[in-house]
Coordinates of C-alpha atoms and ligand atoms in Angstrom, one line a residue:
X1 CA 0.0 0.0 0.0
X2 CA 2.4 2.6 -1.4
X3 CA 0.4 5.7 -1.5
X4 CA 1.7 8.6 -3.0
X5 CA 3.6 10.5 0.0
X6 CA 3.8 8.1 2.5
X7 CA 6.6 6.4 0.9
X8 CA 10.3 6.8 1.9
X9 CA 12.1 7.9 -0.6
X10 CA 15.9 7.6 0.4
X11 CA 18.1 4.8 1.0
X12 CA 21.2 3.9 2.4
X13 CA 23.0 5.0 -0.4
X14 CA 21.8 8.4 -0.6
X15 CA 23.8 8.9 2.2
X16 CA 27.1 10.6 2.0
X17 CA 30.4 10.4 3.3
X18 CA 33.4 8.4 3.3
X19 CA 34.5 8.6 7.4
X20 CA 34.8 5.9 9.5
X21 CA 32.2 8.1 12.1
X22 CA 29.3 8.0 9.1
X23 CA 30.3 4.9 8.4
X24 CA 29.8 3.2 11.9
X25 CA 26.4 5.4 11.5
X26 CA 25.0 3.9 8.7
X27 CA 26.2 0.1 9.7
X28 CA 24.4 0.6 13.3
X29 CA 20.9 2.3 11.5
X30 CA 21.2 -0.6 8.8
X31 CA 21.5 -3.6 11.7
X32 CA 18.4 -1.1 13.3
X33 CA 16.9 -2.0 10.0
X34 CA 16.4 -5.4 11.5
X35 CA 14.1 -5.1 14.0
X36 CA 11.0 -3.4 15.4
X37 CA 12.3 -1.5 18.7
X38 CA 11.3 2.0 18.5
X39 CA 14.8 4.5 17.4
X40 CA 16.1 7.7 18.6
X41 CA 17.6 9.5 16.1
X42 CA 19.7 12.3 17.2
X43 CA 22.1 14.6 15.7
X44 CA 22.3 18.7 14.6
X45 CA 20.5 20.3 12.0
X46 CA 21.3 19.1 8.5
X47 CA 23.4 15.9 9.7
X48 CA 20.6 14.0 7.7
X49 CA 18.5 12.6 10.3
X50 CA 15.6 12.0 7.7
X51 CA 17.7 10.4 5.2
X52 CA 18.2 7.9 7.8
X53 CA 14.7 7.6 8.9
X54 CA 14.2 6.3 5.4
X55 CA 16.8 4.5 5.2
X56 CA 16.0 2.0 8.4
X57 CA 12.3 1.7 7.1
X58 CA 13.5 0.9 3.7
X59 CA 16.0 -1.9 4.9
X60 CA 13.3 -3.3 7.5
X61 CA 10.6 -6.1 6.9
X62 CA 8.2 -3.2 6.8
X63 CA 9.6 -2.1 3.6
X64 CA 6.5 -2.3 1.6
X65 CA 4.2 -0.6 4.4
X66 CA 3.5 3.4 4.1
X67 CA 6.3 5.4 6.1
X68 CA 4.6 8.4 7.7
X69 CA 6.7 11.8 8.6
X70 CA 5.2 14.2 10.8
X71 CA 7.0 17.3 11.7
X72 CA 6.1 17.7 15.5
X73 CA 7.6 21.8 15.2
X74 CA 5.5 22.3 12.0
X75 CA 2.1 21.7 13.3
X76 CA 0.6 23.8 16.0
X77 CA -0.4 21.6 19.2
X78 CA -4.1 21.3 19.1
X79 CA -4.1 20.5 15.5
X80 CA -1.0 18.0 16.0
X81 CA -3.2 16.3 18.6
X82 CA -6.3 15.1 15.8
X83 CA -3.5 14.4 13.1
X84 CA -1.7 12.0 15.0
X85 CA -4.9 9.8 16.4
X86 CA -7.6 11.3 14.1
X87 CA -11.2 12.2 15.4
X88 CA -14.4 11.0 15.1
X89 CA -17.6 12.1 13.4
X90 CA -18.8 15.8 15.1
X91 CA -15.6 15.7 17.3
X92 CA -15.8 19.6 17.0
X93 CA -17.1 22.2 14.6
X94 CA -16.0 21.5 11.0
X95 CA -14.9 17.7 11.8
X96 CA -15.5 16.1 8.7
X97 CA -18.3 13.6 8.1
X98 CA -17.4 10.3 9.2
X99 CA -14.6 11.1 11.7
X100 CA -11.0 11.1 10.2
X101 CA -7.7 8.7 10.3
X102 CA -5.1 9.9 12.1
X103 CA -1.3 9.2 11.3
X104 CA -1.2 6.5 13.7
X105 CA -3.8 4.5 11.7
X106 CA -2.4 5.7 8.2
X107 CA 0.9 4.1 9.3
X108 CA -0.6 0.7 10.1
X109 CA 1.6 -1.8 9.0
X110 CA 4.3 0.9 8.8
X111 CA 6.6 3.3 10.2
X112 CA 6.1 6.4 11.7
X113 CA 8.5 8.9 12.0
X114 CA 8.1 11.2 14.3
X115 CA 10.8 14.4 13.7
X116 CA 11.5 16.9 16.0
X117 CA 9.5 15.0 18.7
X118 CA 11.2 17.3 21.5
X119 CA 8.5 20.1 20.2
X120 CA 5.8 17.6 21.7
X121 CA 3.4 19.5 24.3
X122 CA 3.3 17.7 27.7
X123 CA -0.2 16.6 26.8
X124 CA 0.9 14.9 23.4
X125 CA 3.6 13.7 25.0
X126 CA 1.4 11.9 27.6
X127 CA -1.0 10.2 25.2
X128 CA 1.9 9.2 22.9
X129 CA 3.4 7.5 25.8
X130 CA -0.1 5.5 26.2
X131 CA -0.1 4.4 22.2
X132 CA 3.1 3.0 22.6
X133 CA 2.6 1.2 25.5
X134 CA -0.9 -0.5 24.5
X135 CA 0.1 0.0 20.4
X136 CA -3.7 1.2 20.3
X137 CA -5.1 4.9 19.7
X138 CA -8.4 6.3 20.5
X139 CA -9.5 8.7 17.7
X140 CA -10.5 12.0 19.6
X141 CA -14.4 12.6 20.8
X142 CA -14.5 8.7 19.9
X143 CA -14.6 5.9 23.1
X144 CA -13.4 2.8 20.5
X145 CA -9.7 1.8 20.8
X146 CA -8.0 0.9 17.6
X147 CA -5.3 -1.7 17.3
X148 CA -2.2 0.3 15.2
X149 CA 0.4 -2.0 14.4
X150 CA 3.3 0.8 13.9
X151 CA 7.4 1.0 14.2
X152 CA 8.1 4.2 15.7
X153 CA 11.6 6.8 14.4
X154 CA 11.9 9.3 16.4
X155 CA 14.5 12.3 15.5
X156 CA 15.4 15.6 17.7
X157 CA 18.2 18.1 17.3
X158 CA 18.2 18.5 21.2
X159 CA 19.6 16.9 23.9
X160 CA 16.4 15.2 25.3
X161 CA 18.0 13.9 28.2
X162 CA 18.8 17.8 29.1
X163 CA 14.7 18.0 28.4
X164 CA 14.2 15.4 30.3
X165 CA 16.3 16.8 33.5
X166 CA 14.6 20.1 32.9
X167 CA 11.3 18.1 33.2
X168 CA 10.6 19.6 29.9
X169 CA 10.2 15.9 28.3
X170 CA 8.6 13.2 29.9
X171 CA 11.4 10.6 31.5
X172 CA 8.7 7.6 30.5
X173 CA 8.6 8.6 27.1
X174 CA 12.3 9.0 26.6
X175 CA 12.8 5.3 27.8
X176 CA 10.3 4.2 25.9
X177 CA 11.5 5.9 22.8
X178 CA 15.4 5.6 23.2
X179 CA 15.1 2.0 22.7
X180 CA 17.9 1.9 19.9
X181 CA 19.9 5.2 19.7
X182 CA 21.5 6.7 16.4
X183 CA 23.5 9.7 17.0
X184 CA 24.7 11.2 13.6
X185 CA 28.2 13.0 13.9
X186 CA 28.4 16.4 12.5
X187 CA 30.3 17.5 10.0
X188 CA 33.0 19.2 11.8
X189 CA 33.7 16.4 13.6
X190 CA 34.1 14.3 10.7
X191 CA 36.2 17.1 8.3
X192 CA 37.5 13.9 6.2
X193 CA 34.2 14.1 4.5
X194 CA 34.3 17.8 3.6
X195 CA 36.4 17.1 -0.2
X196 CA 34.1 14.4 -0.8
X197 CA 31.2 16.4 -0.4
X198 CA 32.4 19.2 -2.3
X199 CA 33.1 16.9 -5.2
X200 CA 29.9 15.4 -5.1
X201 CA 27.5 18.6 -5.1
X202 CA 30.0 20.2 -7.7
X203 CA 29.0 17.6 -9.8
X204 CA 25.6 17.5 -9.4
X205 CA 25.2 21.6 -9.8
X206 CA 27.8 21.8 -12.8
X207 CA 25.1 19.2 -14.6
X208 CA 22.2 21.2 -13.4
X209 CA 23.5 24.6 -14.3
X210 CA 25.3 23.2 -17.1
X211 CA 28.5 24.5 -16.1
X212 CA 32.0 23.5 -16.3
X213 CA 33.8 24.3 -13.6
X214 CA 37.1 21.9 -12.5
X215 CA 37.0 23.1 -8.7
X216 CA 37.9 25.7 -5.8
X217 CA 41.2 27.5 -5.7
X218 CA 43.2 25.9 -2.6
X219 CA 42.5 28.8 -0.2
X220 CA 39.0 28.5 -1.0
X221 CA 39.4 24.9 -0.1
X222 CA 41.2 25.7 2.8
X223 CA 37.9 27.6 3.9
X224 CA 36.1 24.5 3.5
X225 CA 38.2 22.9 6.5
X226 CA 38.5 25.6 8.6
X227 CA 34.2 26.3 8.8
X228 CA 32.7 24.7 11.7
X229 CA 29.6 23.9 9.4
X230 CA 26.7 24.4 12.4
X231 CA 24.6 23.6 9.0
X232 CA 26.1 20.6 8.4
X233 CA 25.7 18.8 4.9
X234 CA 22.5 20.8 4.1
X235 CA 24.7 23.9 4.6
X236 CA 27.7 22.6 2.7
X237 CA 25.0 21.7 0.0
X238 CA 23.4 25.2 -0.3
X239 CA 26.9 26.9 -0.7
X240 CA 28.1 24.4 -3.3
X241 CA 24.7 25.4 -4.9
X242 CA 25.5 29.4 -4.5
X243 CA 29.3 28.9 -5.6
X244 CA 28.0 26.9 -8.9
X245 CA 25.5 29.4 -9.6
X246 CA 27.8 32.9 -9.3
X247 CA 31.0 31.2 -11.0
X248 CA 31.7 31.7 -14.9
X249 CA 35.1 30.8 -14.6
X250 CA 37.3 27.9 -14.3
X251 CA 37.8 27.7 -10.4
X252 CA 35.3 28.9 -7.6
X253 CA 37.5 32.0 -6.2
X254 CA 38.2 31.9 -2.2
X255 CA 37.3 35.8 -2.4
X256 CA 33.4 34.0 -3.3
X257 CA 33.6 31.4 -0.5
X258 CA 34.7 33.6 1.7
X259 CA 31.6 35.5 1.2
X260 CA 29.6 32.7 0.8
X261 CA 30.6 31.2 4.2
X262 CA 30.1 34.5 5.9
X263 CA 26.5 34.8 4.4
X264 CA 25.5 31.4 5.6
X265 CA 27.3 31.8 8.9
X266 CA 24.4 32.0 11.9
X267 CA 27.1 34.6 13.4
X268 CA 26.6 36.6 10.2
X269 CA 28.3 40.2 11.1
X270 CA 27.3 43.7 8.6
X271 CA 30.2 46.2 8.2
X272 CA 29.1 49.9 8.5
X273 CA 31.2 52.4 8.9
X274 CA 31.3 53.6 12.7
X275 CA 29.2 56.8 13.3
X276 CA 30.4 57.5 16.5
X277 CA 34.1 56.1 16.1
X278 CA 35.3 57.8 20.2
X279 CA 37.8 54.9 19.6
X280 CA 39.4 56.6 16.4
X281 CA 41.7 59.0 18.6
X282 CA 42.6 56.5 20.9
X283 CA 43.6 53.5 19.2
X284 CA 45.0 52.6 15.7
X285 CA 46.1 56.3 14.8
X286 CA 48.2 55.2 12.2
X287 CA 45.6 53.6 9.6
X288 CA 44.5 55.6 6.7
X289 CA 40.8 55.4 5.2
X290 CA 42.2 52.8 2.9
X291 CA 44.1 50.3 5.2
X292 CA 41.2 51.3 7.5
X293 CA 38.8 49.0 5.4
X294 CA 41.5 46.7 3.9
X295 CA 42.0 46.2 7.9
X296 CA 37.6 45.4 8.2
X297 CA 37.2 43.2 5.2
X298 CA 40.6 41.0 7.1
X299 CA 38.4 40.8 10.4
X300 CA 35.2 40.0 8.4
X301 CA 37.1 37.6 6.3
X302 CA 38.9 35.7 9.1
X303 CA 35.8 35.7 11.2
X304 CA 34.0 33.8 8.7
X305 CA 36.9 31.7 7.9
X306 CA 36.6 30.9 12.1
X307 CA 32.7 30.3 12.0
X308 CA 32.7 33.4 14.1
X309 CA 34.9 32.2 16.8
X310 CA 36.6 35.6 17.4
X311 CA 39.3 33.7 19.2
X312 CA 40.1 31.5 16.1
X313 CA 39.5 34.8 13.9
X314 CA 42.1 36.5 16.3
X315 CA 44.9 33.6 15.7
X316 CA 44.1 33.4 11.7
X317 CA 44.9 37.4 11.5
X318 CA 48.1 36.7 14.2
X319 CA 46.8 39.6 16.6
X320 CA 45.7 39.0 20.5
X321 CA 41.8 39.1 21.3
X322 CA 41.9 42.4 23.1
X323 CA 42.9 44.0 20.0
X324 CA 40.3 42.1 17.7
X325 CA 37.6 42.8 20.1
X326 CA 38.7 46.9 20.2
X327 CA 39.0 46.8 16.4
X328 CA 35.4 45.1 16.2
X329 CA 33.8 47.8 18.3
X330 CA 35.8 50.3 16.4
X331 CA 34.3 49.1 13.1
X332 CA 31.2 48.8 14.8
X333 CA 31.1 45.0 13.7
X334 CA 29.6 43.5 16.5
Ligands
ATP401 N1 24.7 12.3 4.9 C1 24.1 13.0 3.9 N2 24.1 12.6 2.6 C2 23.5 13.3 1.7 N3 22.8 14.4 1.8 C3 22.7 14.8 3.1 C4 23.3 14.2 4.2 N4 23.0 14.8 5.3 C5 22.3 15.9 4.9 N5 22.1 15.9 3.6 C6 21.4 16.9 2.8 O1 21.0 17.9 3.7 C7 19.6 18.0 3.7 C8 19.1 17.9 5.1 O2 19.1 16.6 5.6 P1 18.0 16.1 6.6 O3 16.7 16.7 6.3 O4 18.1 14.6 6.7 O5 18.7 16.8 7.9 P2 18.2 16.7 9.4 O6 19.2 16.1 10.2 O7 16.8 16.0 9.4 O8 18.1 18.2 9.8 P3 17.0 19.0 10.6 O9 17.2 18.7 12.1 O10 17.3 20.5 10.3 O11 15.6 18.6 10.1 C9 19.1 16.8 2.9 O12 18.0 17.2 2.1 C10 20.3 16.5 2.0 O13 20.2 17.2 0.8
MG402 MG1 14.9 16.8 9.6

């Protein structure tokens, strides 16, 4: 019963890297493949926690069952509620006629993943617990229990145990859920995939711009390895996709990845020229207009090179942190 949309639509080999750390990833989620214990799957933003939610479905005896995503951030609470265990007829004003399934009951047979679960009110959280405890839901406004024969993946990009000590997840749920726990490395702790990647979405945007561009000049490269990636593969993804699209030559320049990175960078920084500038008499007499902003586009350029570690950006430009942190306020780059 493949309908359209409840089919998962990656495998294992749609996921990419070369490390020994996404390696040992994908072996443990294949051997979850296996069986039917509930998994945790937890790892930042972009690491490609859905790609292996699809993955373990698509390896599992399940395989030919629908594979049901819901997005626990992207549905407000009350609605989240009737789509996961569906309602019955006149359950509230504008129910529709006949009551309606909820995911639970479309994933019979199935998998259900369940991302972002960490956004769950305490009142979801409470009756998920009960579903999979008895594996039966109760549609809402309905008294009949119905028998839901469902695997359960689970994904967060927080630390639920932190939740669960702030008492902002349920400690029940968590055990209940963390049966078998995938944690998916991010990039930056796994750098060895970083060429790999590169190559591979080169590729794949050269064809779809139809360009022909042979790579990234070496510093630009170097850029590549120094990032921190808080993205993660999405991120390295999107700036392949930026760098293909604004090249027409050869070789990617650094000058463009350096912008790229610092666009993409969460600790994104604008250069304006100071208005009040009560630092110029004090400090850094010497520098004329033009080494004035040949001296911004370096601290701009090394703090996107550092992922906006102003200690790293310090080191990369060889001057202490005092006298970054007095040239940022100076430039008014804060
Ligand atoms: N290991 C990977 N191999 C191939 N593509 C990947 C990989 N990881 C991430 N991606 C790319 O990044 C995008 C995001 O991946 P995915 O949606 O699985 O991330 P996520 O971990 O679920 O992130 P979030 O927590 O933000 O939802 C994918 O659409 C894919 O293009
Ligand atoms: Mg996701």
């Amino acid at each position: 019963m493949r309908n359209l949309g409840h089919v998962a639509k990656y495998t294992f080999e749609d996921i990419l890297g070369n490390s020994s750390k996404i390696k040992d990833a994908i072996e443990k989620a294949y051997r979850f493949g296996d069986v039917d214990a509930t998994v945790l799957i937890y790892g930042e933003t972009g690491v490609g926690k859905e790609f292996f939610a699809h993955a373990i479905h698509n390896v599992s005896p399940r395989r030919d069952g629908p594979f049901i995503t819901v997005n626990c951030a992207a549905i407000p609470d009350n609605l989240l509620e009737s789509e996961l265990f569906g309602y019955a007829e006149g359950a509230f004003t504008g129910a529709k006629k006949g009551g309606k399934r909820g995911y639970f009951e479309m994933a019979d047979g199935g998998t259900i993943f369940l991302d972002e679960i960490c956004e769950m009110s305490e009142k979801l959280q409470t009756k998920l617990l009960r579903v999979l405890q008895e594996r039966e839901v109760m549609r809402l406004g309905d008294d009949r229990l119905i028998t839901v024969d469902v695997r359960v993946i689970a994904a967060t990009n927080s630390d639920l145990r932190k939740l669960v000590k702030e008492k902002l997840f349920r400690s029940d749920l968590f055990y209940r859920i963390n049966v078998l726990s995938l944690v998916v490395p991010p990039l930056r702790e796994r750098r060895e995939d970083i060429p790999f990647l590169l190559d591979y979405f080169l590729n794949i945007f050269c064809k779809k711009y139809n360009k022909n561009i042979k790579g990234i000049e070496p510093e630009g490269i170097e850029l590549f390895y120094q990032y921190d990636w808080p993205g993660n593969t999405r991120e390295l993804q999107n700036i392949m996709e930026r760098l293909v699209i604004l090249t027409d030559s050869n070789y990617i320049s650094a000058d463009l990845v350096t912008e790229s990175l610092m666009i993409s960078s969460p600790d994104y920084i604008t250069v304006s020229p100071s208005p009040t500038s009560q630092f110029e008499n004090t400090y850094d007499q010497e520098l004329t207009l033009k080494t004035e902003l040949d001296s911004q586009t370096a601290i701009v350029k090394a703090l996107a090179a550092a992922g906006g570690n102003k200690k790293k950006a310090a080191q990369i430009l060889g001057i202490s942190r005092t006298t970054l942190w007095r040239r940022l306020k100076k430039y008014n780059i804060l």
